[in-house]
mmCIF file of C-alpha atoms and ligand atoms in Angstrom:
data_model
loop_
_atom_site.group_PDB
_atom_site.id
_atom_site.type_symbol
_atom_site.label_atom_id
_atom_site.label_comp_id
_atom_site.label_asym_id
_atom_site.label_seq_id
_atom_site.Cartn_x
_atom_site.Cartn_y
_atom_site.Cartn_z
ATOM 1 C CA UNK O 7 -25.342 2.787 11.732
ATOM 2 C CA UNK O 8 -24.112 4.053 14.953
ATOM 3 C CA UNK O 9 -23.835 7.778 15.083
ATOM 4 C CA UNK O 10 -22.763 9.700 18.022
ATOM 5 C CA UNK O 11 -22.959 13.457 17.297
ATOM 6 C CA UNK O 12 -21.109 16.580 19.337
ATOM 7 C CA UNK O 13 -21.713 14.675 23.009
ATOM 8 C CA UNK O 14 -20.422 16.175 26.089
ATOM 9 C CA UNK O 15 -20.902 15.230 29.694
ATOM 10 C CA UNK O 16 -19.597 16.975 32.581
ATOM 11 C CA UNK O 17 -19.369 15.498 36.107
ATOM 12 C CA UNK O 18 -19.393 18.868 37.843
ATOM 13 C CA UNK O 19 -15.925 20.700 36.782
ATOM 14 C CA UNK O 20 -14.809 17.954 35.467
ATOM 15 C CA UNK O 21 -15.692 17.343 31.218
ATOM 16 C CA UNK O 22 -15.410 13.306 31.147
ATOM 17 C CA UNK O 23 -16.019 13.742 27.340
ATOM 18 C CA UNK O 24 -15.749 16.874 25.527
ATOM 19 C CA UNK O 25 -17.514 17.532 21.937
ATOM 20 C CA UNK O 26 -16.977 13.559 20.611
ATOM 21 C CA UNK O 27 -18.605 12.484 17.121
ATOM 22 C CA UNK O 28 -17.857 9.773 14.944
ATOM 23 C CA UNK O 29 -20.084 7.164 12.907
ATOM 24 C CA UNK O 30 -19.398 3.432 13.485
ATOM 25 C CA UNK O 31 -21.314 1.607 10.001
ATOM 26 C CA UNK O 32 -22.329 -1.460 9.585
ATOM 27 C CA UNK O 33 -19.754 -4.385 9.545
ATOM 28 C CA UNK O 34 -17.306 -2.126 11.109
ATOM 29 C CA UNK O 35 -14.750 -2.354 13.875
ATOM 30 C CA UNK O 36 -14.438 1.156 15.409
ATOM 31 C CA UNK O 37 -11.498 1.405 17.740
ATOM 32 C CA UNK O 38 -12.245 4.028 20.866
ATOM 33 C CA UNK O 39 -8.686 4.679 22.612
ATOM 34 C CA UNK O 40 -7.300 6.350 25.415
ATOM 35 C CA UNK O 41 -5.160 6.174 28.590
ATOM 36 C CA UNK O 42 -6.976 5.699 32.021
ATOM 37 C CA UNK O 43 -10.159 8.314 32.778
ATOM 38 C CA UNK O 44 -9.768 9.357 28.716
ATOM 39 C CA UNK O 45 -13.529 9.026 28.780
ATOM 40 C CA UNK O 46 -13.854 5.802 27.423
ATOM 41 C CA UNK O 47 -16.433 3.936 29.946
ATOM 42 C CA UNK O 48 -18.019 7.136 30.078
ATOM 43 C CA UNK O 49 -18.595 7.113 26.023
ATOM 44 C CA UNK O 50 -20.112 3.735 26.093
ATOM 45 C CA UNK O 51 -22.274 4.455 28.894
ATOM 46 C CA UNK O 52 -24.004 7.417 26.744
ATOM 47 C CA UNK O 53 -24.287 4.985 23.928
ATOM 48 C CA UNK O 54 -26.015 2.190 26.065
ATOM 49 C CA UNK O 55 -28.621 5.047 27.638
ATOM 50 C CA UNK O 56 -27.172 4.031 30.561
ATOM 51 C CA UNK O 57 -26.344 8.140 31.494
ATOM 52 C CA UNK O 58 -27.694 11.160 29.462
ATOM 53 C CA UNK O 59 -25.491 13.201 27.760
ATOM 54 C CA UNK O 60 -24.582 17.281 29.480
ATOM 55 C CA UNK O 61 -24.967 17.598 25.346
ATOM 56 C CA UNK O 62 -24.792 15.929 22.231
ATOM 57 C CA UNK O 63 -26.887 13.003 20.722
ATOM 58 C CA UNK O 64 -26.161 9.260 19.628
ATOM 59 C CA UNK O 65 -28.549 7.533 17.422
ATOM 60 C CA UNK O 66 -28.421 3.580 16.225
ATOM 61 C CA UNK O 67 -30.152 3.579 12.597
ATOM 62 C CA UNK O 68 -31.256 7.056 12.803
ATOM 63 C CA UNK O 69 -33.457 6.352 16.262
ATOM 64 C CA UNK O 70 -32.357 7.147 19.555
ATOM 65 C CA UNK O 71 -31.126 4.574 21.977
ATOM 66 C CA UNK O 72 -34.004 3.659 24.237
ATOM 67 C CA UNK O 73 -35.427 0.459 25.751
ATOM 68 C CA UNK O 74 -36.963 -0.151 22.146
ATOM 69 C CA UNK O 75 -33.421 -1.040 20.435
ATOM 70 C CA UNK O 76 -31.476 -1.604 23.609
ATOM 71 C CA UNK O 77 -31.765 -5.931 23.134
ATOM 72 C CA UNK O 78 -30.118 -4.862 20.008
ATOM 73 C CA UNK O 79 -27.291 -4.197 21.710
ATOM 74 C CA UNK O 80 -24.990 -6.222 23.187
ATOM 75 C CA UNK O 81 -22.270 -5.345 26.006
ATOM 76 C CA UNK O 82 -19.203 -6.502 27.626
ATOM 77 C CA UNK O 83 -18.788 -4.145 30.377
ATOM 78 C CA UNK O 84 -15.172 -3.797 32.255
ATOM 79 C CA UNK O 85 -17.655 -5.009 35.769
ATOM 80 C CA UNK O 86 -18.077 -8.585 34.880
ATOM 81 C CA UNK O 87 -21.594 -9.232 35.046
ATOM 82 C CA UNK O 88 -21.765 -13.248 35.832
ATOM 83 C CA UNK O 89 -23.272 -14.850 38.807
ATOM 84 C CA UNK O 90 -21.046 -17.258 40.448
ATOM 85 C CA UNK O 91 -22.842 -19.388 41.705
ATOM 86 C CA UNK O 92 -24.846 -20.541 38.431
ATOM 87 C CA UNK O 93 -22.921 -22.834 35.806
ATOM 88 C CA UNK O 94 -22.479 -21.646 31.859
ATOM 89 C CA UNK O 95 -25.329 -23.304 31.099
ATOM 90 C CA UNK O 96 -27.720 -21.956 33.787
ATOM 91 C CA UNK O 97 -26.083 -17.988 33.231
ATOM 92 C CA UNK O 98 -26.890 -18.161 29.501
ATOM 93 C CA UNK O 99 -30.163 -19.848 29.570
ATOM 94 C CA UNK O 100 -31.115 -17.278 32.166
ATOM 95 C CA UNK O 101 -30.055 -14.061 30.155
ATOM 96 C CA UNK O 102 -31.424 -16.086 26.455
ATOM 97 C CA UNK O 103 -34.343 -15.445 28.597
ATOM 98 C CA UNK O 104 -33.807 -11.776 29.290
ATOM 99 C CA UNK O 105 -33.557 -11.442 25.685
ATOM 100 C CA UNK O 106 -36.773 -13.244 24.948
ATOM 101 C CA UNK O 107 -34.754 -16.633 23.020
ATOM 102 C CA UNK O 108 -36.031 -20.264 23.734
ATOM 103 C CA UNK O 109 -34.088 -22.564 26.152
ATOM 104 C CA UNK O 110 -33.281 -24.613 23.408
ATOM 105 C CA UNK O 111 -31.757 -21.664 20.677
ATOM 106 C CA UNK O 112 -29.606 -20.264 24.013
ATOM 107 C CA UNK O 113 -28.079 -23.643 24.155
ATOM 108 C CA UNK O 114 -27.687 -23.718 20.618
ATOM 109 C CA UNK O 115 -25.880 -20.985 20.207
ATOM 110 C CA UNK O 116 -23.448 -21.782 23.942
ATOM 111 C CA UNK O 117 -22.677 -25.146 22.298
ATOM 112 C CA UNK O 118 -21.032 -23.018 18.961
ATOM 113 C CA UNK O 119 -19.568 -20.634 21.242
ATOM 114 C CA UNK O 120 -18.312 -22.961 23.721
ATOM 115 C CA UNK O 121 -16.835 -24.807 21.100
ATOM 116 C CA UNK O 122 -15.300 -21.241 19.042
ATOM 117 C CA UNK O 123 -13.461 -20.518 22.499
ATOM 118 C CA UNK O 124 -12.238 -24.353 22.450
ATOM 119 C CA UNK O 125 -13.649 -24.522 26.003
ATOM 120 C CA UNK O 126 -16.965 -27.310 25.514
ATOM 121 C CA UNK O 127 -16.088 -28.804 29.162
ATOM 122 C CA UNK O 128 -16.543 -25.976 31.090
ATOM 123 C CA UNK O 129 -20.590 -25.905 30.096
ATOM 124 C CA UNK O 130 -21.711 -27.668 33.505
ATOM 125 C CA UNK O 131 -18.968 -25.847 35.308
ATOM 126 C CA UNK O 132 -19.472 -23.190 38.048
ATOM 127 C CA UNK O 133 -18.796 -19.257 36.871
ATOM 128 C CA UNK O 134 -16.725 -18.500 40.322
ATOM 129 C CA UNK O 135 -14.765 -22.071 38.951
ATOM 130 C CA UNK O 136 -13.368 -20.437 36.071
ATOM 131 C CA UNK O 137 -10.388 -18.356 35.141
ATOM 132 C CA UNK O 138 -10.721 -14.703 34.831
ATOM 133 C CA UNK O 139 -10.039 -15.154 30.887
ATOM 134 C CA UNK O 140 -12.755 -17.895 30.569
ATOM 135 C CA UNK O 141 -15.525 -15.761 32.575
ATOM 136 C CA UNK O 142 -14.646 -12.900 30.033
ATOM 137 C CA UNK O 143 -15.556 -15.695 27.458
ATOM 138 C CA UNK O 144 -18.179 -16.497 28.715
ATOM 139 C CA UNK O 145 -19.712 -12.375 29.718
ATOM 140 C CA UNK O 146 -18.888 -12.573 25.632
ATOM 141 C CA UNK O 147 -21.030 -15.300 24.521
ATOM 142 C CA UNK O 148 -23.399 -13.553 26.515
ATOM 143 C CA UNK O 149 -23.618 -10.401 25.433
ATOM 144 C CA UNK O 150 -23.870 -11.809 21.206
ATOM 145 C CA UNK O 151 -26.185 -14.854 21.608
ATOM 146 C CA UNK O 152 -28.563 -12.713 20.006
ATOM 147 C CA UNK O 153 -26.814 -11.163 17.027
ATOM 148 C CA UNK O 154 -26.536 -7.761 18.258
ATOM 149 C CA UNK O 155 -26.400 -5.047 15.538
ATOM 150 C CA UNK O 156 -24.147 -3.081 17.701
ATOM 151 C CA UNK O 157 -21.692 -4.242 20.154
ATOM 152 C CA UNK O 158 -19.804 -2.692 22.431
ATOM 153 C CA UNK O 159 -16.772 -4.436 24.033
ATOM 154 C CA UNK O 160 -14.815 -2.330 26.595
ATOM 155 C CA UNK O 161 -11.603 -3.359 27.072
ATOM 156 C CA UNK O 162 -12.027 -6.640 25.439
ATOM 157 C CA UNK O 163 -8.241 -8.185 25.396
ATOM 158 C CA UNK O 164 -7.410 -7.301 28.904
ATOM 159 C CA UNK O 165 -6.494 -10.245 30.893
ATOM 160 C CA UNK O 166 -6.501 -12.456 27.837
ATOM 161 C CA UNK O 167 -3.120 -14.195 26.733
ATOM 162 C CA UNK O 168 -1.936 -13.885 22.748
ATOM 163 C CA UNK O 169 -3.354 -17.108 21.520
ATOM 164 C CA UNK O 170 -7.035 -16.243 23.382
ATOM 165 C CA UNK O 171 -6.217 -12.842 21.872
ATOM 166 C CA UNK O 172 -6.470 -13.906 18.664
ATOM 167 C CA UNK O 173 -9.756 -16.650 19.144
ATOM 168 C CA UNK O 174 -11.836 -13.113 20.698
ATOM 169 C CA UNK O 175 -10.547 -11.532 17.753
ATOM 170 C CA UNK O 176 -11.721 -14.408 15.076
ATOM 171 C CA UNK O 177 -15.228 -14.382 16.896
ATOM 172 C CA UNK O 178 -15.211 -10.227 16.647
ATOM 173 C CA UNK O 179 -14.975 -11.156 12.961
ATOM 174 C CA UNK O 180 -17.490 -13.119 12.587
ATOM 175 C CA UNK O 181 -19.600 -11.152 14.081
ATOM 176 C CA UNK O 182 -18.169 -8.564 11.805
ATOM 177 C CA UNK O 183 -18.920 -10.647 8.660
ATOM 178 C CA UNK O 184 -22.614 -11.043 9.588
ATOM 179 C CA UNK O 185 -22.866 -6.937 9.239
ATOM 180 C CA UNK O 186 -22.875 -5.974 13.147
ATOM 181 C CA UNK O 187 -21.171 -2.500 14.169
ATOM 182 C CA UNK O 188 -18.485 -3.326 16.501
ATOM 183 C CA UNK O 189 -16.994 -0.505 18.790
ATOM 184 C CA UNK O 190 -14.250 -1.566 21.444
ATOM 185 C CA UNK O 191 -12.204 0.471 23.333
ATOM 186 C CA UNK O 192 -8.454 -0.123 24.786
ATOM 187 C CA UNK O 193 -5.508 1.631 25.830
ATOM 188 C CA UNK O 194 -2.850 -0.746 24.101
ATOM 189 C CA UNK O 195 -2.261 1.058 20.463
ATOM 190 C CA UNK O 196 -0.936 -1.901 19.119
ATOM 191 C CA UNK O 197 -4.744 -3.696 19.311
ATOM 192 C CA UNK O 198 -5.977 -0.873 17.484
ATOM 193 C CA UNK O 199 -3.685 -0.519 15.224
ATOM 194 C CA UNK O 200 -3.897 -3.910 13.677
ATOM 195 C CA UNK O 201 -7.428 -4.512 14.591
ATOM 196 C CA UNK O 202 -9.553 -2.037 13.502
ATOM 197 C CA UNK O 203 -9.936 0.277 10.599
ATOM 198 C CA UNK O 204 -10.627 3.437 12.333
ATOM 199 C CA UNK O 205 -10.831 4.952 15.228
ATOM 200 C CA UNK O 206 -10.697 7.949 17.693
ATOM 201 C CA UNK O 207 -7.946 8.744 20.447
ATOM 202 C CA UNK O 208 -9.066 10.687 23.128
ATOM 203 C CA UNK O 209 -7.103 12.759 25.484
ATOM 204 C CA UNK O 210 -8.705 14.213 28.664
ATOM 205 C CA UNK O 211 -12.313 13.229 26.578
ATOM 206 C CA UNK O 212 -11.345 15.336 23.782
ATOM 207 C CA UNK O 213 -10.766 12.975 20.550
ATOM 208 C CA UNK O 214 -6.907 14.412 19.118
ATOM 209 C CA UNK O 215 -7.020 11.650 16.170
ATOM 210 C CA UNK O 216 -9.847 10.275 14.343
ATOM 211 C CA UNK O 217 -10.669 8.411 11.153
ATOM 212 C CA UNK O 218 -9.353 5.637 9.238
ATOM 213 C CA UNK O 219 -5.745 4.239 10.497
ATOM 214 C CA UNK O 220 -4.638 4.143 6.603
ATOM 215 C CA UNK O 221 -5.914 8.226 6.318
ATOM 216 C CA UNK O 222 -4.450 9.040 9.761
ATOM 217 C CA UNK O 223 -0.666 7.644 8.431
ATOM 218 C CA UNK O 224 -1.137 9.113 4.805
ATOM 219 C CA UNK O 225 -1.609 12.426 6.402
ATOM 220 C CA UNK O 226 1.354 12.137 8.867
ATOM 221 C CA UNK O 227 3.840 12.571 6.056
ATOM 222 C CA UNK O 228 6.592 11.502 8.021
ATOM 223 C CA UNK O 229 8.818 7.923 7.469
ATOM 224 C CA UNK O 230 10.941 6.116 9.077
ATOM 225 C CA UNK O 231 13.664 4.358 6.485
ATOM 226 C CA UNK O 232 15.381 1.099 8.262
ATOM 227 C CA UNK O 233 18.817 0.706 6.577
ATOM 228 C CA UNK O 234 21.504 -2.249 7.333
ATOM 229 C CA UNK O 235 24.797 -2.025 5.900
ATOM 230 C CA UNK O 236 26.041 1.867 6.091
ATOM 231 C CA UNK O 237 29.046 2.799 6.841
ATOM 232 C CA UNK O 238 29.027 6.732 7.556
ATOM 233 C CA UNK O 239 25.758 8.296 9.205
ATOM 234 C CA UNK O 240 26.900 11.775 9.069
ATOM 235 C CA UNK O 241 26.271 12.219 5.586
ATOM 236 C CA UNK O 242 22.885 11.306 6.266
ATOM 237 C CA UNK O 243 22.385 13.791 8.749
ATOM 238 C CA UNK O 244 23.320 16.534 6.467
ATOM 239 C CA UNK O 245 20.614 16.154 4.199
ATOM 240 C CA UNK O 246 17.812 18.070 4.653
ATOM 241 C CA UNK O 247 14.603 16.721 5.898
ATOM 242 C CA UNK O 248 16.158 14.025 7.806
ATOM 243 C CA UNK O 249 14.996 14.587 11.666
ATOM 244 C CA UNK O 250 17.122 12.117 13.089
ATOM 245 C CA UNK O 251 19.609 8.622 12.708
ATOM 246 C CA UNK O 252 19.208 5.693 15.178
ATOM 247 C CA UNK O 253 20.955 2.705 15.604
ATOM 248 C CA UNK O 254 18.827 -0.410 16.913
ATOM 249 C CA UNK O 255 21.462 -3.396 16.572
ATOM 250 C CA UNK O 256 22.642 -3.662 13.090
ATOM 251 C CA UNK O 257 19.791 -1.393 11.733
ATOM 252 C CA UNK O 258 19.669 2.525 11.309
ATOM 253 C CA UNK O 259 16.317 4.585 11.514
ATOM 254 C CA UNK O 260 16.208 7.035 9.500
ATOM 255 C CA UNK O 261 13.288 9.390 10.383
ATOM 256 C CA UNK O 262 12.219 12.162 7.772
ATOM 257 C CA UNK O 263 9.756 14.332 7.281
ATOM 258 C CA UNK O 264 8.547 13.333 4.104
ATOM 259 C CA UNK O 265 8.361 10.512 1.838
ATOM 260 C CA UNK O 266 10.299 12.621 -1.333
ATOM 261 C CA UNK O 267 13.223 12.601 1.237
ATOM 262 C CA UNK O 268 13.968 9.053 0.627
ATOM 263 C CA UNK O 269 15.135 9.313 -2.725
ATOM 264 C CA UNK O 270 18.241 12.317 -1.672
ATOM 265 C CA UNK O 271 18.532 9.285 1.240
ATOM 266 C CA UNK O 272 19.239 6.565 -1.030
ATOM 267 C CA UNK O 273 21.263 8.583 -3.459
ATOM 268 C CA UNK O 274 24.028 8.952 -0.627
ATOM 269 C CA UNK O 275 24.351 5.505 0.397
ATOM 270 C CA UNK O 276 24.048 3.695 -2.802
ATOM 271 C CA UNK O 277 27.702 3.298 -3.301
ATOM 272 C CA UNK O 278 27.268 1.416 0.259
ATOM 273 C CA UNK O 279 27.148 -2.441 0.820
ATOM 274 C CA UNK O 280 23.132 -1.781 1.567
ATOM 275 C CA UNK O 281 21.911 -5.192 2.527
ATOM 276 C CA UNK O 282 18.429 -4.001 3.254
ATOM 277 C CA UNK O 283 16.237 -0.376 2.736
ATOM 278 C CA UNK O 284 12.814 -0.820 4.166
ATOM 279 C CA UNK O 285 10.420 3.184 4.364
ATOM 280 C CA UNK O 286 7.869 2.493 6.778
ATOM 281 C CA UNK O 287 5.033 4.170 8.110
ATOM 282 C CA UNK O 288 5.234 5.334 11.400
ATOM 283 C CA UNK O 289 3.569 3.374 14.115
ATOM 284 C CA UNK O 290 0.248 5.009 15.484
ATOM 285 C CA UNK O 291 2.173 5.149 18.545
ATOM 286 C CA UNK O 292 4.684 7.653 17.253
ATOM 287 C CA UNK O 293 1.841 9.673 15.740
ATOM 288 C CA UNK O 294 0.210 9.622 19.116
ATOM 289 C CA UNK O 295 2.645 10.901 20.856
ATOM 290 C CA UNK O 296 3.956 13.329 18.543
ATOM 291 C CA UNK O 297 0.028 14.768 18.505
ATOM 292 C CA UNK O 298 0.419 15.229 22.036
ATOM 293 C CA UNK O 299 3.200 16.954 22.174
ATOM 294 C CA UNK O 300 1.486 19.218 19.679
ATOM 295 C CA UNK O 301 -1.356 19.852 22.034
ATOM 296 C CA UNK O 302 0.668 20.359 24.622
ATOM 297 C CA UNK O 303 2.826 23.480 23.182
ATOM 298 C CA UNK O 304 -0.058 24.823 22.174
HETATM 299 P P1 ATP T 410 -10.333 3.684 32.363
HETATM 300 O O1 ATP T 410 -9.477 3.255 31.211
HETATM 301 O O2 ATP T 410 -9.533 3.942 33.589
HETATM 302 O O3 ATP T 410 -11.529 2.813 32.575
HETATM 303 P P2 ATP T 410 -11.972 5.674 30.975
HETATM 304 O O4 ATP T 410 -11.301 6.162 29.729
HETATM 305 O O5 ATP T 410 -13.014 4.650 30.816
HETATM 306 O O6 ATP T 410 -10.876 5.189 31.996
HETATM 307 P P3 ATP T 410 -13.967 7.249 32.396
HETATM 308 O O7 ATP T 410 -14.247 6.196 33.396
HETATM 309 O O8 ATP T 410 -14.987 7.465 31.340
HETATM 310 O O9 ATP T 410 -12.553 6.983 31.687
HETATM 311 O O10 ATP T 410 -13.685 8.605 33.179
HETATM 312 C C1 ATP T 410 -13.473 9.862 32.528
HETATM 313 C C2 ATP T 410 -13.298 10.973 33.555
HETATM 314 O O11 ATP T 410 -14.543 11.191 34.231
HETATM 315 C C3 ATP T 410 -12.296 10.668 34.663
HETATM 316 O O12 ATP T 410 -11.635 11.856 34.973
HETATM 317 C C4 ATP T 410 -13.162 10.206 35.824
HETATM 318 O O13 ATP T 410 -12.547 10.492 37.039
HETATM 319 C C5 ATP T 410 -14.407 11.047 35.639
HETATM 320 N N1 ATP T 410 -15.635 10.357 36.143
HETATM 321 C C6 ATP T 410 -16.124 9.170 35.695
HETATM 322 N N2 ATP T 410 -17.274 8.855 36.358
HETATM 323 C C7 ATP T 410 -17.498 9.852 37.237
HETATM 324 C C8 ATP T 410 -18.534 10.123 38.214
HETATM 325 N N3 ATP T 410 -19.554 9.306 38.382
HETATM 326 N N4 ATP T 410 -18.427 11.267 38.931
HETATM 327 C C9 ATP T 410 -17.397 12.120 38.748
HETATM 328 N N5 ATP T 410 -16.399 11.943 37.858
HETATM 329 C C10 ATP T 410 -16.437 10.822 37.097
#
């Protein structure tokens, strides 16, 4: 298990990351999100020993991250760290090597990669002769040819179109399945949100909401109801607990602030010609934004 407890780390006045903890088990996808200078890289780098902590500590199975466990885990940095000039083949032999593994078990496991990513030609190709999406690929296969425990993907999906999206995503799984901790960071919700069980969003390095996605909405009592077929709105927006009626197309929104609201909802437009009354949770957008607002009157 991946533990990261209290850490801090100031670059002069500025605190890149300030008082951070969370616990990232085995076989889980932890989700680390934020906009642009949140803190993310910053995080990772701690983790990887790569920079010491101004305070705090991050463990992986109870020991701290030295050299000792640090071919346990595997990275894909946001600086792409392939040499041009090699092909696939050569790169990947050459960092199997780093990580102690056999010519022939590198190759092995390129050859089920390769063939995962649906990209088997490209094995004798040149790096600096591939897309930007197939080098990520292939920075990928590096950094898991060894069955990390933990691995840490910084901003994994960027650059990559939906259908390669979802192939990164299968292979993250699979990983997953074989009991590795997986922590990734982004700063598009919806990844998160549909990826990964929990997370952390950080604002200015301090995390604002953390924990599992299903906890985070259960505790965010508000809905949003989608209704097609009223007639009159104003009724709705008489009762009390409803914050507000949209109209998107044929559909109102209907947001209110708790879930016992929707039965005083339904009771006034039953005599309606509803033709559809969907309560949904509210995206972890919405609850993002409404936390920062929070933070900010505060
Ligand atoms: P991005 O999504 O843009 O990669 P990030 O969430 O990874 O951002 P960090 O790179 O961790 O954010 O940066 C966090 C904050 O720390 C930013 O305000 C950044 O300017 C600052 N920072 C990062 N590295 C240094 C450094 N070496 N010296 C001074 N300040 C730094």
């Amino acid at each position: 298990m991946l533990k990261v407890e209290n850490i801090v780390k100031k670059y002069g006045d500025v605190t890149a990351v300030d008082h951070l903890s969370f616990e990232v088990d085995k076989g889980e996808i932890f989700g680390l999100l934020g906009e642009n200078g949140a803190g993310k890289t910053t995080t990772f780098r701690i983790i990887m020993g790569l920079l010491d902590a101004t305070e705090g500590k991050v463990t992986l199975d109870g020991k701290k991250i030295d050299y000792n466990v640090t071919d346990k885990i595997g990275f894909v940095t946001e600086e792409r760290s392939l040499m041009g000039k090699m092909t696939v083949e050569e790169q990947i032999i050459f960092y199997g090597a780093l990580k102690g593994m056999s010519e022939e078990k590198s190759l092995r496991e390129l050859d089920y990669w390769l063939e995962k990513f649906q990209i088997q030609d490209y094995k004798k190709r040149k790096i600096k002769e591939l897309s930007k999406g197939n080098q990520q690929k292939i920075q990928f296969i590096q950094a898991v040819m060894n069955h990390p425990k933990l691995l840490i993907l910084d901003e994994p999906f960027t650059g990559l179109d939906p259908i390669n999206v979802e192939l990164l995503k299968e292979a993250i799984y699979d990983l997953q399945k074989e009991g590795a901790s997986i922590i990734f960071s982004s700063h598009q919700m919806e990844h998160i949100e549909t990826f990964c069980e929990k997370l952390v969003i950080l604002v200015k390095g301090h995390p604002i909401l953390e924990g599992y996605v299903k906890d985070i909405k259960k505790a965010y009592r508000k809905k949003n109801i989608l209704i097609e077929g009223i007639k009159d709105t104003k009724k709705l927006e008489k009762i009390e607990g409803v914050l507000s009626v949209t109209k998107n197309q044929n559909t109102y929104e209907v947001k209110i602030a708790d879930e016992k609201v929707t039965d005083e909802v339904f009771k006034t437009i039953r005599n309606d010609k509803i033709t559809k009354f969907v309560v949904e949770e509210p995206s972890l957008n919405e609850i993002f934004i409404a936390k920062v607002g929070e933070k900010n009157e505060h």
